[in-house]
mmCIF file of C-alpha atoms in Angstrom:
data_model
loop_
_atom_site.group_PDB
_atom_site.id
_atom_site.type_symbol
_atom_site.label_atom_id
_atom_site.label_comp_id
_atom_site.label_asym_id
_atom_site.label_seq_id
_atom_site.Cartn_x
_atom_site.Cartn_y
_atom_site.Cartn_z
ATOM 1 C CA ARG X 15 0.265 0.016 0.484
ATOM 2 C CA LEU X 16 2.743 1.793 0.713
ATOM 3 C CA ILE X 17 4.236 1.685 -2.090
ATOM 4 C CA VAL X 18 1.653 2.691 -4.684
ATOM 5 C CA LYS X 19 0.357 5.370 -1.771
ATOM 6 C CA ARG X 20 3.383 7.599 -2.608
ATOM 7 C CA ALA X 21 3.891 6.552 -6.407
ATOM 8 C CA LEU X 22 0.308 8.408 -6.574
ATOM 9 C CA GLU X 23 1.762 11.361 -4.577
ATOM 10 C CA LEU X 24 4.597 11.577 -7.445
ATOM 11 C CA LEU X 25 2.183 11.272 -10.346
ATOM 12 C CA ALA X 26 4.393 8.261 -11.283
ATOM 13 C CA THR X 27 3.681 6.246 -13.977
ATOM 14 C CA GLN X 28 5.995 4.012 -13.677
ATOM 15 C CA ILE X 29 8.045 2.726 -10.504
ATOM 16 C CA ILE X 30 10.933 -0.045 -9.651
ATOM 17 C CA VAL X 31 11.297 -1.407 -6.498
ATOM 18 C CA ALA X 32 14.072 -3.002 -4.620
ATOM 19 C CA HIS X 33 15.379 -4.205 -1.237
ATOM 20 C CA ASN X 34 18.673 -6.118 0.015
ATOM 21 C CA HIS X 35 19.228 -9.719 1.317
ATOM 22 C CA PRO X 36 21.316 -9.569 3.592
ATOM 23 C CA SER X 37 21.849 -13.559 3.768
ATOM 24 C CA GLY X 38 24.466 -12.933 0.419
ATOM 25 C CA SER X 39 22.356 -14.479 -2.090
ATOM 26 C CA ALA X 40 20.092 -12.259 -4.388
ATOM 27 C CA SER X 41 17.734 -15.476 -4.914
ATOM 28 C CA PRO X 42 14.085 -14.210 -4.576
ATOM 29 C CA SER X 43 12.535 -16.024 -2.405
ATOM 30 C CA GLU X 44 8.518 -17.073 -2.357
ATOM 31 C CA PRO X 45 7.546 -13.956 -0.505
ATOM 32 C CA ASP X 46 9.806 -12.113 -2.654
ATOM 33 C CA LYS X 47 7.384 -13.387 -6.112
ATOM 34 C CA GLU X 48 4.161 -12.863 -4.242
ATOM 35 C CA LEU X 49 5.152 -9.282 -3.028
ATOM 36 C CA THR X 50 6.559 -8.876 -6.716
ATOM 37 C CA ARG X 51 2.395 -10.282 -8.248
ATOM 38 C CA ARG X 52 0.612 -8.102 -5.676
ATOM 39 C CA ILE X 53 2.653 -4.567 -6.164
ATOM 40 C CA LYS X 54 1.822 -4.898 -9.998
ATOM 41 C CA GLU X 55 -1.644 -5.361 -9.425
ATOM 42 C CA ALA X 56 -2.019 -3.196 -6.661
ATOM 43 C CA ALA X 57 -0.270 -0.535 -9.456
ATOM 44 C CA ALA X 58 -2.103 -1.817 -12.507
ATOM 45 C CA LEU X 59 -5.457 -0.658 -10.703
ATOM 46 C CA PHE X 60 -3.743 3.559 -10.824
ATOM 47 C CA ASP X 61 -2.230 2.179 -14.050
ATOM 48 C CA ILE X 62 1.174 2.260 -12.762
ATOM 49 C CA ALA X 63 3.559 0.192 -14.067
ATOM 50 C CA LEU X 64 6.353 -1.849 -12.260
ATOM 51 C CA LEU X 65 9.005 -2.204 -14.262
ATOM 52 C CA ASP X 66 11.179 -3.996 -12.571
ATOM 53 C CA HIS X 67 11.551 -5.738 -9.186
ATOM 54 C CA ILE X 68 15.379 -5.740 -8.131
ATOM 55 C CA ILE X 69 16.856 -7.274 -5.184
ATOM 56 C CA ILE X 70 20.477 -6.461 -4.148
ATOM 57 C CA ALA X 71 22.231 -9.286 -1.864
ATOM 58 C CA SER X 72 25.330 -8.022 0.633
ATOM 59 C CA SER X 73 27.733 -10.347 -1.739
ATOM 60 C CA GLY X 74 27.290 -7.783 -4.444
ATOM 61 C CA GLU X 75 24.947 -9.782 -6.544
ATOM 62 C CA THR X 76 21.842 -8.946 -7.538
ATOM 63 C CA PHE X 77 18.992 -9.662 -9.131
ATOM 64 C CA SER X 78 16.330 -8.646 -11.317
ATOM 65 C CA PHE X 79 12.506 -10.029 -12.052
ATOM 66 C CA LYS X 80 12.818 -8.398 -15.597
ATOM 67 C CA GLY X 81 16.064 -9.660 -16.011
ATOM 68 C CA GLN X 82 14.609 -12.732 -15.333
ATOM 69 C CA GLY X 83 11.732 -12.618 -17.575
ATOM 70 C CA LEU X 84 9.847 -12.803 -13.923
ATOM 71 C CA LEU X 85 7.496 -9.571 -15.154
#
């Protein structure tokens, strides 16, 4: 809710979200996948496109949902 609220406040038409994984692995968990789906659906209700969701691990590894074809 807060992500979409902020996007609306900024009159955004597109968003990219990112978060960190301090564990060292950037692989998305099932909750990460579910959260991405929910953000995408909620944003779409307001014609806001989710361009990517990026995970950054403490090891420096990154994961892009768009880059892996998951968006």
